[in-house]
Amino acid sequence: MPELPEVETVVRTLEHEICDAEILGVSVYWQRIIEGDAEVFQKRLCHEHFRKFERRGKYLIFRMDTVTLIVHLRMEGKFYILPDEAPKDRHTHVIFQLAGGRQLRYHDTRKFGRMCILPIDLDLSTFKELGPEPLSSDFNAAYIHAYRKGRKVPLKTLLLDQHFTAGIGNIYADEILYACHLRPGRSCARITRKDEENIARETKRILQAAIAAGGTTIRSYTSSLGVTGRFQLSCQVHTKKICGVCGNEIKIKYIGGRSSYYCPHCQR
DNA sequence: ACACTGACCTGCGAGC
DNA sequence: TGCTCGCAGGTCAGTG
């Protein structure tokens, strides 16, 4: 399940591999992956080039010559760069035929991912009404204080809210709250100014460490390898059974419809 | 305006 | 062994 650091890794890897590559044609094997008319999608991308590679939250943003290509990997979306003759996997749903005998293939076992074409001058600051990037200076204690005012959702729900901040998913939300000694079920109305500072700081620290570690997979990248962004920061609490700090049992609780891992002893 | 629920999908592991 | 069932999770439409 790619979150911000994994999406960043995928974007940087693709930039390294296919910058300025021309699309000769697009094959779509599962229509619902494409938002809007798949035929229009295919036509608009024909003879476009991958010029600029950006990320906004968990969205991959490809600036072409005259359009912007947007991709969301959701849970299991992956990109592979393969030679034309490589056999097609049953979970490959979109193939971008590139000049030079290579293909960019979109692979997604659960077909949850989405892609669409938007205008070339698309403004990322207002795109999908996403909140500030967690690594930007806009995401700070004062912002957290202002946003949570009047709300009382659990902290876990707040961190997953893409309008609050864009790019955090289930795994990093658990890790951030563990680092802040805050239980995922704690109401966002009941935290202190110090907690707000901790959330801003630990969010940046954890995501940056994950991006740095993901970067090592870029350097060892070979074209036969999938561009999966599969790297996850080694988890301290998510999917763990025992707390590495106090040795107590890690609890799992359903919050906002998602499993949340926390240490009842270390987190309050 | 905010908050919660279900739909979208497939694979996998638990339980019978 | 073979079946069913529940769970996994990001986003959004629909409902309260």
Short mmCIF file of C-alpha atoms (C1' of nucleotides) in Angstrom, two decimals:
data_model
loop_
_atom_site.label_atom_id
_atom_site.label_comp_id
_atom_site.label_asym_id
_atom_site.label_seq_id
_atom_site.Cartn_x
_atom_site.Cartn_y
_atom_site.Cartn_z
CA MET A 1 0.00 0.00 0.00
CA PRO A 2 1.97 2.93 -1.24
CA GLU A 3 1.89 6.02 0.91
CA LEU A 4 3.76 9.28 0.41
CA PRO A 5 7.35 7.91 0.68
CA GLU A 6 6.60 5.02 -1.68
CA VAL A 7 4.88 7.27 -4.21
CA GLU A 8 7.84 9.64 -4.04
CA THR A 9 10.17 6.71 -4.73
CA VAL A 10 8.08 5.60 -7.71
CA VAL A 11 8.02 9.13 -9.15
CA ARG A 12 11.77 9.58 -8.81
CA THR A 13 12.48 6.13 -10.26
CA LEU A 14 10.23 6.76 -13.26
CA GLU A 15 11.83 10.17 -13.77
CA HIS A 16 15.20 8.41 -13.90
CA GLU A 17 13.98 5.74 -16.33
CA ILE A 18 11.53 7.34 -18.75
CA CYS A 19 12.12 11.12 -18.74
CA ASP A 20 11.30 12.50 -22.22
CA ALA A 21 10.11 9.08 -23.41
CA GLU A 22 7.44 9.24 -26.12
CA ILE A 23 4.14 7.36 -25.88
CA LEU A 24 3.34 5.63 -29.18
CA GLY A 25 0.05 4.18 -28.00
CA VAL A 26 -1.94 3.11 -24.93
CA SER A 27 -3.77 -0.20 -24.35
CA VAL A 28 -6.46 -0.36 -21.69
CA TYR A 29 -7.55 -3.80 -20.43
CA TRP A 30 -9.78 -2.65 -17.55
CA GLN A 31 -11.87 0.41 -18.37
CA ARG A 32 -12.69 1.43 -14.81
CA ILE A 33 -9.04 2.23 -14.09
CA ILE A 34 -9.46 5.18 -16.45
CA GLU A 35 -11.63 8.03 -15.18
CA GLY A 36 -13.72 9.28 -18.06
CA ASP A 37 -13.64 7.98 -21.63
CA ALA A 38 -10.84 5.47 -22.16
CA GLU A 39 -10.74 6.18 -25.91
CA VAL A 40 -10.20 9.88 -25.29
CA PHE A 41 -7.52 8.95 -22.74
CA GLN A 42 -5.70 6.83 -25.31
CA LYS A 43 -5.95 9.44 -28.07
CA ARG A 44 -4.80 12.35 -25.92
CA LEU A 45 -1.66 10.52 -24.79
CA CYS A 46 -0.59 9.37 -28.25
CA HIS A 47 2.73 11.05 -29.20
CA GLU A 48 2.95 12.88 -25.89
CA HIS A 49 6.26 12.81 -23.96
CA PHE A 50 6.88 12.37 -20.21
CA ARG A 51 8.40 15.79 -19.42
CA LYS A 52 8.06 16.48 -15.69
CA PHE A 53 7.55 14.12 -12.74
CA GLU A 54 5.78 15.40 -9.65
CA ARG A 55 3.89 14.11 -6.62
CA ARG A 56 1.00 15.60 -4.66
CA GLY A 57 -0.01 13.56 -1.61
CA LYS A 58 -0.31 10.01 -2.93
CA TYR A 59 -0.97 11.15 -6.50
CA LEU A 60 1.65 10.76 -9.23
CA ILE A 61 1.64 13.75 -11.59
CA PHE A 62 3.16 13.44 -15.06
CA ARG A 63 3.40 16.63 -17.08
CA MET A 64 3.34 15.71 -20.74
CA ASP A 65 3.58 18.18 -23.69
CA THR A 66 -0.06 19.31 -23.77
CA VAL A 67 -1.76 17.36 -20.93
CA THR A 68 -1.21 16.27 -17.34
CA LEU A 69 -1.47 12.55 -16.56
CA ILE A 70 -2.62 11.79 -13.01
CA VAL A 71 -2.23 8.34 -11.42
CA HIS A 72 -3.29 7.06 -7.99
CA LEU A 73 -1.93 3.63 -7.07
CA ARG A 74 -4.43 3.13 -4.22
CA MET A 75 -3.49 -0.11 -2.46
CA GLU A 76 -1.63 -2.30 -4.91
CA GLY A 77 -0.89 -0.31 -8.05
CA LYS A 78 2.61 -0.80 -9.46
CA PHE A 79 4.53 0.28 -12.54
CA TYR A 80 6.87 -1.96 -14.48
CA ILE A 81 9.16 -1.00 -17.33
CA LEU A 82 9.53 -4.04 -19.58
CA PRO A 83 10.59 -4.85 -23.13
CA ASP A 84 7.72 -5.18 -25.65
CA GLU A 85 8.03 -8.95 -25.85
CA ALA A 86 7.70 -9.63 -22.10
CA PRO A 87 4.58 -11.75 -21.43
CA LYS A 88 1.57 -9.84 -20.13
CA ASP A 89 0.54 -10.61 -16.58
CA ARG A 90 -3.19 -11.08 -15.87
CA HIS A 91 -3.11 -8.14 -13.48
CA THR A 92 -1.62 -5.73 -16.02
CA HIS A 93 -4.47 -3.35 -16.90
CA VAL A 94 -2.85 -0.48 -18.81
CA ILE A 95 0.16 -0.56 -21.14
CA PHE A 96 1.89 2.56 -22.40
CA GLN A 97 3.85 1.68 -25.52
CA LEU A 98 7.06 3.71 -25.46
CA ALA A 99 9.41 4.47 -28.32
CA GLY A 100 12.51 2.27 -28.35
CA GLY A 101 10.87 -1.10 -27.65
CA ARG A 102 9.93 -0.51 -24.04
CA GLN A 103 6.57 -0.52 -22.30
CA LEU A 104 5.40 1.17 -19.13
CA ARG A 105 2.92 -1.28 -17.61
CA TYR A 106 0.38 -0.57 -14.89
CA HIS A 107 -0.21 -3.61 -12.68
CA ASP A 108 -2.91 -3.72 -10.01
CA THR A 109 -4.28 -6.96 -8.53
CA ARG A 110 -7.33 -5.31 -7.01
CA LYS A 111 -8.06 -2.82 -9.78
CA PHE A 112 -8.49 0.00 -7.23
CA GLY A 113 -6.03 2.39 -8.85
CA ARG A 114 -7.21 5.26 -11.04
CA MET A 115 -5.72 7.44 -13.75
CA CYS A 116 -6.98 10.42 -15.70
CA ILE A 117 -6.02 13.22 -18.07
CA LEU A 118 -6.24 16.82 -16.89
CA PRO A 119 -5.18 20.16 -18.40
CA ILE A 120 -1.46 20.88 -18.67
CA ASP A 121 -1.79 23.97 -16.44
CA LEU A 122 -3.40 22.00 -13.58
CA ASP A 123 -2.71 23.77 -10.28
CA LEU A 124 -1.43 21.28 -7.70
CA SER A 125 -1.96 23.61 -4.75
CA THR A 126 -5.74 23.30 -5.09
CA PHE A 127 -5.86 19.84 -6.67
CA LYS A 128 -8.62 17.69 -5.11
CA GLU A 129 -8.67 20.16 -2.20
CA LEU A 130 -5.78 18.25 -0.67
CA GLY A 131 -4.27 19.56 2.55
CA PRO A 132 -0.68 20.81 2.81
CA GLU A 133 2.19 18.45 2.09
CA PRO A 134 3.30 17.01 5.46
CA LEU A 135 6.94 17.79 4.63
CA SER A 136 6.22 21.45 3.81
CA SER A 137 6.59 24.27 6.33
CA ASP A 138 2.81 24.85 6.03
CA PHE A 139 2.29 21.68 8.04
CA ASN A 140 3.17 22.89 11.54
CA ALA A 141 1.77 23.08 15.08
CA ALA A 142 -0.21 26.25 14.37
CA TYR A 143 -1.83 24.65 11.32
CA ILE A 144 -2.73 21.51 13.27
CA HIS A 145 -4.19 23.69 16.02
CA ALA A 146 -6.34 25.66 13.59
CA TYR A 147 -7.54 22.60 11.65
CA ARG A 148 -8.58 20.51 14.64
CA LYS A 149 -10.54 23.39 16.19
CA GLY A 150 -14.23 22.44 16.36
CA ARG A 151 -13.52 18.82 15.46
CA LYS A 152 -13.43 15.78 17.71
CA VAL A 153 -12.53 12.88 15.43
CA PRO A 154 -9.92 10.38 16.62
CA LEU A 155 -6.30 11.37 15.92
CA LYS A 156 -6.00 8.39 13.60
CA THR A 157 -8.90 9.65 11.49
CA LEU A 158 -7.37 13.14 11.45
CA LEU A 159 -4.02 11.90 10.12
CA LEU A 160 -5.75 9.85 7.41
CA ASP A 161 -7.87 12.84 6.33
CA GLN A 162 -6.28 13.99 3.06
CA HIS A 163 -7.83 17.44 3.50
CA PHE A 164 -5.87 17.78 6.75
CA THR A 165 -2.57 16.72 5.22
CA ALA A 166 -1.92 14.82 1.99
CA GLY A 167 -0.03 11.55 1.78
CA ILE A 168 -0.35 9.75 5.13
CA GLY A 169 -1.93 6.27 5.07
CA ASN A 170 -2.76 3.63 7.63
CA ILE A 171 0.78 2.42 8.32
CA TYR A 172 2.52 5.78 8.76
CA ALA A 173 -0.42 7.13 10.78
CA ASP A 174 0.14 4.34 13.33
CA GLU A 175 3.90 4.96 13.35
CA ILE A 176 3.51 8.73 13.83
CA LEU A 177 1.09 8.31 16.76
CA TYR A 178 3.36 5.71 18.37
CA ALA A 179 6.30 8.11 18.13
CA CYS A 180 4.15 10.83 19.73
CA HIS A 181 2.96 8.53 22.58
CA LEU A 182 -0.64 9.25 21.57
CA ARG A 183 -3.34 6.60 21.21
CA PRO A 184 -4.99 6.49 17.79
CA GLY A 185 -8.43 6.65 19.40
CA ARG A 186 -7.71 9.86 21.34
CA SER A 187 -10.00 12.68 20.29
CA CYS A 188 -8.22 15.44 18.41
CA ALA A 189 -10.06 17.87 20.68
CA ARG A 190 -8.08 16.56 23.67
CA ILE A 191 -4.45 17.17 22.84
CA THR A 192 -2.02 19.85 23.98
CA ARG A 193 0.08 22.43 22.17
CA LYS A 194 3.07 20.19 22.91
CA ASP A 195 1.29 17.26 21.21
CA GLU A 196 0.69 19.42 18.14
CA GLU A 197 4.40 20.21 17.95
CA ASN A 198 5.26 16.53 18.36
CA ILE A 199 2.87 15.45 15.59
CA ALA A 200 4.32 18.01 13.15
CA ARG A 201 7.91 17.06 14.02
CA GLU A 202 7.50 13.24 14.11
CA THR A 203 5.47 13.20 10.88
CA LYS A 204 8.32 14.93 9.04
CA ARG A 205 11.01 12.80 10.71
CA ILE A 206 9.33 9.48 9.90
CA LEU A 207 8.37 10.35 6.32
CA GLN A 208 11.82 11.79 5.57
CA ALA A 209 13.55 8.67 6.92
CA ALA A 210 11.30 6.51 4.76
CA ILE A 211 12.01 8.56 1.63
CA ALA A 212 15.76 8.42 2.34
CA ALA A 213 15.61 4.65 2.68
CA GLY A 214 13.41 4.36 -0.42
CA GLY A 215 16.03 6.30 -2.30
CA THR A 216 18.46 3.42 -1.92
CA THR A 217 16.13 1.25 -3.97
CA ILE A 218 16.38 3.82 -6.79
CA ARG A 219 20.15 3.43 -6.94
CA SER A 220 19.96 -0.35 -7.13
CA TYR A 221 17.16 -0.18 -9.69
CA THR A 222 17.41 -2.27 -12.85
CA SER A 223 14.91 -2.20 -15.71
CA SER A 224 13.90 -5.81 -15.13
CA LEU A 225 12.75 -4.85 -11.64
CA GLY A 226 9.28 -3.51 -10.97
CA VAL A 227 8.89 0.08 -9.93
CA THR A 228 6.86 -0.83 -6.91
CA GLY A 229 7.87 1.60 -4.19
CA ARG A 230 7.35 -1.39 -1.99
CA PHE A 231 9.77 -0.20 0.60
CA GLN A 232 8.20 0.48 3.95
CA LEU A 233 10.04 2.10 6.78
CA SER A 234 10.75 -0.67 9.28
CA CYS A 235 7.71 -0.46 11.49
CA GLN A 236 7.89 0.09 15.24
CA VAL A 237 4.25 -0.67 15.96
CA HIS A 238 2.24 -1.46 12.81
CA THR A 239 1.77 -5.27 12.50
CA LYS A 240 3.90 -5.76 15.64
CA LYS A 241 2.87 -8.03 18.50
CA ILE A 242 5.15 -6.72 21.26
CA CYS A 243 6.21 -3.14 22.00
CA GLY A 244 9.95 -2.76 21.42
CA VAL A 245 10.18 -0.13 24.16
CA CYS A 246 8.25 -1.59 27.13
CA GLY A 247 7.66 -5.21 26.05
CA ASN A 248 3.90 -5.01 26.52
CA GLU A 249 1.42 -6.46 24.07
CA ILE A 250 0.48 -4.31 21.06
CA LYS A 251 -3.29 -3.87 20.77
CA ILE A 252 -5.33 -3.67 17.58
CA LYS A 253 -8.43 -1.51 17.51
CA TYR A 254 -10.79 -0.59 14.70
CA ILE A 255 -10.82 3.17 14.24
CA GLY A 256 -12.46 4.85 11.29
CA GLY A 257 -12.95 1.43 9.70
CA ARG A 258 -9.23 0.62 9.79
CA SER A 259 -7.07 -1.54 12.00
CA SER A 260 -4.93 0.59 14.26
CA TYR A 261 -1.93 -0.78 16.15
CA TYR A 262 -0.85 0.84 19.40
CA CYS A 263 0.89 0.17 22.72
CA PRO A 264 -1.56 0.81 25.60
CA HIS A 265 1.41 1.37 27.94
CA CYS A 266 3.46 3.81 25.83
CA GLN A 267 0.55 5.63 24.21
CA ARG A 268 -2.03 7.65 26.17
"C1'" DA B 1 -20.69 21.34 7.96
"C1'" DC B 2 -19.29 17.29 9.80
"C1'" DA B 3 -19.15 12.29 10.44
"C1'" DC B 4 -19.97 7.74 9.34
"C1'" DT B 5 -20.90 3.64 5.95
"C1'" DG B 6 -20.65 1.02 1.87
"C1'" DA B 7 -18.82 0.10 -2.75
"C1'" DC B 8 -15.05 -0.76 -5.53
"C1'" DC B 9 -11.69 -5.39 -6.16
"C1'" DT B 10 -8.80 -9.73 -5.47
"C1'" DG B 11 -5.95 -12.78 -2.71
"C1'" DC B 12 -5.10 -14.95 1.35
"C1'" DG B 13 -5.61 -17.26 5.65
"C1'" DA B 14 -8.71 -19.05 9.24
"C1'" DG B 15 -12.22 -22.15 10.37
"C1'" DC B 16 -15.27 -25.89 9.43
"C1'" DT C 1 -8.70 -31.39 0.76
"C1'" DG C 2 -12.22 -27.93 -0.44
"C1'" DC C 3 -15.34 -24.74 0.66
"C1'" DT C 4 -17.00 -20.19 2.66
"C1'" DC C 5 -16.12 -16.06 5.00
"C1'" DG C 6 -13.87 -12.10 6.69
"C1'" DC C 7 -10.25 -9.03 6.25
"C1'" DA C 8 -6.95 -5.91 3.95
"C1'" DG C 9 -7.06 -0.58 2.56
"C1'" DG C 10 -7.71 4.81 -0.21
"C1'" DT C 11 -11.16 7.43 -1.89
"C1'" DC C 12 -15.66 9.02 -2.83
"C1'" DA C 13 -20.66 8.95 -3.19
"C1'" DG C 14 -24.46 8.57 -0.41
"C1'" DT C 15 -26.78 9.02 3.99
"C1'" DG C 16 -27.65 10.69 8.76
#
